[in-house]
CSV table of C-alpha atoms in Angstrom, one decimal:
chain,number,residue,atom,x,y,z
I,280,UNK,CA,4.0,-17.5,17.3
I,281,UNK,CA,3.3,-15.2,20.2
I,282,UNK,CA,0.0,-13.4,20.0
I,283,UNK,CA,0.1,-9.6,20.0
I,284,UNK,CA,-1.7,-8.5,23.1
I,285,UNK,CA,-3.6,-5.7,21.2
I,286,UNK,CA,-5.3,-8.2,18.8
I,287,UNK,CA,-8.0,-9.0,21.3
I,288,UNK,CA,-8.7,-5.4,21.8
I,289,UNK,CA,-9.0,-4.8,18.1
I,290,UNK,CA,-11.3,-7.8,17.8
I,291,UNK,CA,-13.5,-6.5,20.6
I,292,UNK,CA,-13.8,-3.1,19.2
I,293,UNK,CA,-14.9,-4.1,15.6
I,294,UNK,CA,-17.2,-6.8,16.8
I,295,UNK,CA,-18.9,-4.6,19.1
I,296,UNK,CA,-19.2,-1.6,16.7
I,297,UNK,CA,-20.2,-3.6,13.6
I,298,UNK,CA,-22.1,-6.6,15.3
I,299,UNK,CA,-20.0,-8.8,13.2
I,300,UNK,CA,-17.3,-11.6,13.3
I,301,UNK,CA,-13.6,-10.7,12.9
I,302,UNK,CA,-12.2,-13.5,10.9
I,303,UNK,CA,-8.5,-12.5,10.7
I,304,UNK,CA,-6.3,-9.9,12.1
I,305,UNK,CA,-2.8,-8.9,10.8
I,306,UNK,CA,-0.4,-6.4,12.5
I,307,UNK,CA,0.6,-3.8,9.9
I,308,UNK,CA,3.0,-1.7,11.8
I,309,UNK,CA,3.6,0.8,14.4
I,310,UNK,CA,5.0,4.3,15.0
I,311,UNK,CA,5.7,6.7,17.8
I,312,UNK,CA,1.9,7.0,18.6
I,313,UNK,CA,0.2,3.9,17.8
I,314,UNK,CA,-0.2,0.5,16.0
I,315,UNK,CA,-2.3,-0.5,13.1
I,316,UNK,CA,-4.0,-3.8,12.1
I,317,UNK,CA,-5.7,-5.2,9.1
I,318,UNK,CA,-8.8,-6.8,10.0
I,319,UNK,CA,-11.1,-9.2,7.8
I,320,UNK,CA,-14.7,-9.5,8.7
I,321,UNK,CA,-18.0,-11.0,7.6
I,322,UNK,CA,-19.5,-7.5,7.7
I,323,UNK,CA,-20.4,-5.7,4.2
I,324,UNK,CA,-17.0,-4.1,4.6
I,325,UNK,CA,-14.6,-7.1,4.2
I,326,UNK,CA,-11.3,-5.4,5.1
I,327,UNK,CA,-10.6,-2.4,7.2
I,328,UNK,CA,-7.7,-1.0,9.2
I,329,UNK,CA,-7.9,-0.4,12.8
I,330,UNK,CA,-5.5,2.0,14.3
I,331,UNK,CA,-4.8,2.1,18.1
I,332,UNK,CA,-3.5,5.3,19.6
I,333,UNK,CA,-1.3,5.4,22.8
I,334,UNK,CA,-1.9,9.2,23.4
I,335,UNK,CA,-5.2,10.4,24.4
I,336,UNK,CA,-7.2,12.6,21.8
I,337,UNK,CA,-5.0,11.9,18.8
I,338,UNK,CA,-7.8,9.7,17.2
I,339,UNK,CA,-10.2,12.6,17.0
I,340,UNK,CA,-7.7,14.9,15.6
I,341,UNK,CA,-6.5,12.3,13.0
I,342,UNK,CA,-10.0,11.6,11.9
I,343,UNK,CA,-10.6,15.4,11.3
I,344,UNK,CA,-7.3,15.7,9.3
I,345,UNK,CA,-8.1,12.6,7.2
I,346,UNK,CA,-11.6,14.2,6.4
I,347,UNK,CA,-9.8,17.6,5.5
I,348,UNK,CA,-7.3,15.8,3.3
I,349,UNK,CA,-9.8,13.6,1.6
I,350,UNK,CA,-12.0,16.6,0.8
I,351,UNK,CA,-8.9,18.3,-0.9
I,352,UNK,CA,-9.1,15.4,-3.2
I,353,UNK,CA,-5.5,15.5,-4.5
I,354,UNK,CA,-4.7,12.0,-3.8
I,355,UNK,CA,-6.3,8.8,-2.3
I,356,UNK,CA,-6.8,9.3,1.5
I,357,UNK,CA,-8.4,6.5,3.7
I,358,UNK,CA,-12.2,6.8,4.4
I,359,UNK,CA,-12.8,6.9,8.1
I,360,UNK,CA,-15.6,4.3,9.2
I,361,UNK,CA,-15.6,5.0,12.9
I,362,UNK,CA,-13.8,6.7,15.8
I,363,UNK,CA,-13.8,5.7,19.4
I,364,UNK,CA,-12.2,7.3,22.3
I,365,UNK,CA,-10.9,5.4,25.4
I,366,UNK,CA,-13.5,7.3,27.4
I,367,UNK,CA,-16.3,6.2,25.1
I,368,UNK,CA,-15.5,2.5,25.2
I,369,UNK,CA,-13.3,2.2,28.2
I,370,UNK,CA,-10.6,0.4,26.2
I,371,UNK,CA,-8.3,2.6,24.1
I,372,UNK,CA,-8.5,5.4,21.4
I,373,UNK,CA,-8.9,4.1,17.9
I,374,UNK,CA,-9.9,4.8,14.3
I,375,UNK,CA,-11.2,2.3,11.9
I,376,UNK,CA,-10.7,3.2,8.3
I,377,UNK,CA,-10.5,2.1,4.9
I,378,UNK,CA,-7.8,-0.6,4.0
I,379,UNK,CA,-5.5,0.4,1.0
I,380,UNK,CA,-3.4,-2.4,-0.4
I,381,UNK,CA,0.2,-1.8,-1.1
I,382,UNK,CA,3.2,-1.2,1.1
I,383,UNK,CA,4.7,2.0,2.7
I,384,UNK,CA,7.6,3.6,0.7
I,385,UNK,CA,10.1,3.2,3.4
I,386,UNK,CA,9.7,-0.6,2.9
I,387,UNK,CA,9.7,-0.3,-0.8
I,388,UNK,CA,12.8,2.1,-0.8
I,389,UNK,CA,15.4,-0.6,-1.6
I,390,UNK,CA,13.5,-1.5,-4.9
I,391,UNK,CA,13.8,2.0,-6.1
I,392,UNK,CA,17.8,2.3,-5.9
I,393,UNK,CA,18.5,0.7,-9.2
I,394,UNK,CA,15.3,1.7,-11.0
I,395,UNK,CA,15.9,5.4,-11.9
I,396,UNK,CA,12.8,5.9,-14.1
I,397,UNK,CA,10.6,4.5,-11.4
I,398,UNK,CA,12.3,6.6,-8.8
I,399,UNK,CA,11.9,9.8,-10.9
I,400,UNK,CA,8.3,9.1,-11.5
I,401,UNK,CA,7.7,8.5,-7.9
I,402,UNK,CA,9.4,11.7,-6.9
I,403,UNK,CA,7.5,13.7,-9.4
I,404,UNK,CA,4.2,12.2,-8.3
I,405,UNK,CA,4.9,12.8,-4.6
I,406,UNK,CA,5.9,16.5,-5.1
I,407,UNK,CA,2.9,17.2,-7.5
I,408,UNK,CA,0.6,15.9,-4.6
I,409,UNK,CA,2.5,18.2,-2.3
I,410,UNK,CA,2.3,21.2,-4.5
I,411,UNK,CA,-1.5,20.5,-5.1
I,412,UNK,CA,-2.2,20.4,-1.4
I,413,UNK,CA,-0.4,23.7,-1.2
I,414,UNK,CA,-3.0,25.3,-3.5
I,415,UNK,CA,-5.5,24.9,-0.8
I,416,UNK,CA,-4.9,27.9,1.3
I,417,UNK,CA,-6.6,29.7,4.4
I,418,UNK,CA,-6.4,33.3,5.5
I,419,UNK,CA,-5.1,31.9,9.0
I,420,UNK,CA,-2.3,29.7,10.1
I,421,UNK,CA,-2.6,26.8,12.5
I,422,UNK,CA,-4.0,23.3,12.8
I,423,UNK,CA,-6.1,22.7,9.6
I,424,UNK,CA,-9.1,21.7,11.7
I,425,UNK,CA,-9.1,25.2,13.4
I,426,UNK,CA,-6.7,27.6,11.9
I,427,UNK,CA,-6.8,30.8,14.1
I,428,UNK,CA,-3.4,32.6,13.9
I,429,UNK,CA,-2.6,35.8,11.7
I,430,UNK,CA,1.0,34.7,11.2
I,431,UNK,CA,3.0,31.4,11.1
I,432,UNK,CA,5.4,32.7,13.6
I,433,UNK,CA,2.7,33.4,16.0
I,434,UNK,CA,1.4,29.7,15.8
I,435,UNK,CA,4.6,28.0,15.7
I,436,UNK,CA,6.2,29.9,18.5
I,437,UNK,CA,3.2,28.9,20.7
I,438,UNK,CA,3.3,25.5,19.6
I,439,UNK,CA,7.1,25.1,20.5
I,440,UNK,CA,6.7,27.0,23.6
I,441,UNK,CA,4.0,24.5,24.9
I,442,UNK,CA,6.2,21.6,23.8
I,443,UNK,CA,9.2,23.2,25.8
I,444,UNK,CA,7.2,23.5,28.8
I,445,UNK,CA,6.4,19.8,28.8
I,446,UNK,CA,10.0,19.0,28.0
I,447,UNK,CA,11.2,21.1,31.0
I,448,UNK,CA,9.0,19.0,33.4
I,449,UNK,CA,10.4,15.8,31.8
I,450,UNK,CA,13.9,17.1,31.9
I,451,UNK,CA,13.6,18.0,35.7
I,452,UNK,CA,12.5,14.4,36.3
I,453,UNK,CA,15.6,13.0,34.4
I,454,UNK,CA,13.3,11.8,31.5
I,455,UNK,CA,15.0,13.9,28.7
I,456,UNK,CA,18.7,14.3,28.2
I,457,UNK,CA,20.1,17.5,29.2
I,458,UNK,CA,21.9,18.2,25.7
I,459,UNK,CA,18.4,17.7,24.1
I,460,UNK,CA,16.6,20.2,26.3
I,461,UNK,CA,19.4,22.7,26.3
I,462,UNK,CA,19.3,22.7,22.4
I,463,UNK,CA,15.5,23.1,22.4
I,464,UNK,CA,15.7,26.0,24.9
I,465,UNK,CA,18.5,27.7,23.1
I,466,UNK,CA,16.8,27.5,19.7
I,467,UNK,CA,13.5,28.8,21.2
I,468,UNK,CA,15.5,31.8,22.7
I,469,UNK,CA,16.8,32.5,19.1
I,470,UNK,CA,13.2,32.2,17.5
I,471,UNK,CA,13.0,35.7,16.3
I,472,UNK,CA,16.3,35.4,14.5
I,473,UNK,CA,15.5,32.1,12.8
I,474,UNK,CA,12.0,33.1,11.8
I,475,UNK,CA,12.6,36.7,10.5
I,476,UNK,CA,11.3,36.3,7.1
I,477,UNK,CA,7.6,36.9,6.3
I,478,UNK,CA,5.6,33.9,5.4
I,479,UNK,CA,2.8,35.0,3.2
I,480,UNK,CA,0.7,31.9,2.4
I,481,UNK,CA,-0.9,29.5,4.9
I,482,UNK,CA,-0.9,26.3,2.7
I,483,UNK,CA,-2.4,22.9,3.6
I,484,UNK,CA,0.0,20.2,4.8
I,485,UNK,CA,-0.4,16.6,5.6
I,486,UNK,CA,1.7,17.4,8.7
I,487,UNK,CA,3.8,14.1,8.6
I,488,UNK,CA,4.6,13.6,5.0
I,489,UNK,CA,7.5,11.1,5.3
I,490,UNK,CA,7.8,8.0,3.1
I,491,UNK,CA,6.5,5.7,5.9
I,492,UNK,CA,3.2,7.5,5.4
I,493,UNK,CA,3.2,7.1,1.6
I,494,UNK,CA,1.6,3.8,0.1
I,495,UNK,CA,2.7,2.5,-3.3
I,496,UNK,CA,1.8,-0.7,-5.2
I,497,UNK,CA,4.5,-3.4,-4.5
I,498,UNK,CA,4.9,-4.5,-8.1
I,499,UNK,CA,4.7,-1.3,-10.2
I,500,UNK,CA,6.0,0.9,-7.3
I,501,UNK,CA,3.2,3.6,-8.5
I,502,UNK,CA,2.2,6.0,-5.6
I,503,UNK,CA,-1.4,5.1,-4.4
I,504,UNK,CA,-2.0,7.0,-1.1
I,505,UNK,CA,-1.1,9.3,1.6
I,506,UNK,CA,-2.0,7.9,5.1
I,507,UNK,CA,-1.6,8.7,8.9
I,508,UNK,CA,-1.4,12.6,9.0
I,509,UNK,CA,-0.3,14.0,12.3
I,510,UNK,CA,-1.8,17.4,12.9
I,511,UNK,CA,-2.5,18.7,9.4
I,512,UNK,CA,-1.8,22.3,9.1
I,513,UNK,CA,-2.2,25.4,7.2
I,514,UNK,CA,1.4,26.4,7.5
I,515,UNK,CA,4.7,27.7,6.0
I,516,UNK,CA,4.9,25.7,2.8
I,517,UNK,CA,8.6,24.8,3.7
I,518,UNK,CA,7.3,22.9,6.7
I,519,UNK,CA,7.1,19.8,4.7
I,520,UNK,CA,10.7,19.6,3.8
I,521,UNK,CA,12.0,17.9,6.9
I,522,UNK,CA,9.6,14.9,6.6
I,523,UNK,CA,10.1,14.6,2.9
I,524,UNK,CA,13.7,14.0,3.4
I,525,UNK,CA,13.8,12.1,6.7
I,526,UNK,CA,15.6,8.7,6.4
I,527,UNK,CA,15.5,8.5,2.7
I,528,UNK,CA,16.8,11.8,1.2
I,529,UNK,CA,19.8,9.8,-0.2
I,530,UNK,CA,17.4,7.5,-2.1
I,531,UNK,CA,14.7,9.7,-3.3
I,532,UNK,CA,16.1,13.4,-2.9
I,533,UNK,CA,12.5,14.6,-2.5
I,534,UNK,CA,13.9,17.8,-0.3
I,535,UNK,CA,16.5,18.5,-3.0
I,536,UNK,CA,14.2,18.2,-5.9
I,537,UNK,CA,11.6,20.5,-4.0
I,538,UNK,CA,14.2,23.2,-3.5
I,539,UNK,CA,15.2,23.0,-7.2
I,540,UNK,CA,11.6,23.4,-8.2
I,541,UNK,CA,10.4,26.1,-5.8
I,542,UNK,CA,11.7,29.4,-4.7
I,543,UNK,CA,12.6,29.0,-1.1
I,544,UNK,CA,13.4,31.4,1.6
I,545,UNK,CA,17.0,32.6,2.5
I,546,UNK,CA,16.9,30.6,5.7
I,547,UNK,CA,15.1,27.5,4.3
I,548,UNK,CA,17.8,25.0,5.6
I,549,UNK,CA,17.7,26.5,9.1
I,550,UNK,CA,14.1,26.5,9.4
I,551,UNK,CA,13.7,22.9,8.1
I,552,UNK,CA,16.5,21.9,10.7
I,553,UNK,CA,14.4,23.5,13.5
I,554,UNK,CA,11.2,21.9,12.2
I,555,UNK,CA,12.9,18.4,12.2
I,556,UNK,CA,14.4,18.8,15.8
I,557,UNK,CA,11.1,19.8,17.3
I,558,UNK,CA,9.2,17.2,15.2
I,559,UNK,CA,11.5,14.5,17.0
I,560,UNK,CA,11.0,16.3,20.4
I,561,UNK,CA,7.3,16.1,20.0
I,562,UNK,CA,7.5,12.3,19.6
I,563,UNK,CA,9.8,12.1,22.5
I,564,UNK,CA,7.5,14.3,24.8
I,565,UNK,CA,4.3,12.5,23.4
I,566,UNK,CA,5.6,9.0,23.9
I,567,UNK,CA,8.6,9.2,26.3
I,568,UNK,CA,10.8,7.5,23.7
I,569,UNK,CA,12.6,8.3,20.4
I,570,UNK,CA,14.5,6.8,17.7
I,571,UNK,CA,18.2,7.5,18.5
I,572,UNK,CA,19.7,7.8,15.1
I,573,UNK,CA,17.0,10.1,13.7
I,574,UNK,CA,17.2,12.4,17.0
I,575,UNK,CA,20.9,12.4,16.7
I,576,UNK,CA,20.9,13.4,13.1
I,577,UNK,CA,18.3,16.1,13.8
I,578,UNK,CA,20.5,17.6,16.7
I,579,UNK,CA,23.6,17.5,14.3
I,580,UNK,CA,21.7,19.2,11.5
I,581,UNK,CA,20.3,22.0,13.7
I,582,UNK,CA,23.6,22.8,15.3
I,583,UNK,CA,25.2,22.8,11.9
I,584,UNK,CA,22.5,25.2,10.6
I,585,UNK,CA,22.8,27.5,13.7
I,586,UNK,CA,26.5,27.8,13.1
I,587,UNK,CA,26.3,28.6,9.3
I,588,UNK,CA,23.7,31.4,10.1
I,589,UNK,CA,25.9,32.7,13.1
I,590,UNK,CA,23.2,32.1,15.5
């Protein structure tokens, strides 16, 4: 079997930091911004996860987010053992963290389809954690590591505006499809109409709470942990709804159940469509690639919601 080209980097990083021998390395999976590996060592921590990042600076942000979420103490969050930037070690940005056994819930989704009781309990458990995280509030909106905006609209408009500048440069070079950029630009021009409802509470959010970032026991299907935050926020509580439903809404119905249990804003569905589209654009801008069926679905949903609200 062809050896993963990053395994030697993982081995070098861990052995250098812990002065130990790496006995085994297993690729766990990858996403838009990096790859994760399980390592077995002869150090006093037998198993750990090393996550490599393809975008500079994300490792420091994620380590900070993990610490904030762990301190909230609402669900198991991996402990960070060490963080290394490419600048520090002349290799690649990485985090070494606690290994949590189980499988991500996208992988496990087929096992829930014909198990209604297990599925209901899983949905209840996930939403209970989301609701408990939302009880952690700030008097400012923004990134959880440094919230500094008086309103959600002020923070999110600035965030999307910076993203749009980068997308414009990429579009000028032919690296982003015109239809994607045009929709982003149009949506941004209608920002005040879309976000005209007051958002009173700056609630703590994981930032990327889709089922790929939830771990469950492979046999019992019990929820065990949230992993891999991406810019944890103090934000509009409805910000989580896009990620909760992406890819598996038909299986779990997390988004639907949230809306049944919580009072949501009049333009909730429109806002969620905006959050989804710009979340996918963020991945596109950050990595130069995107998952076509997810992006296309996000485009369709945003256009649909803009039509519904006459914008």
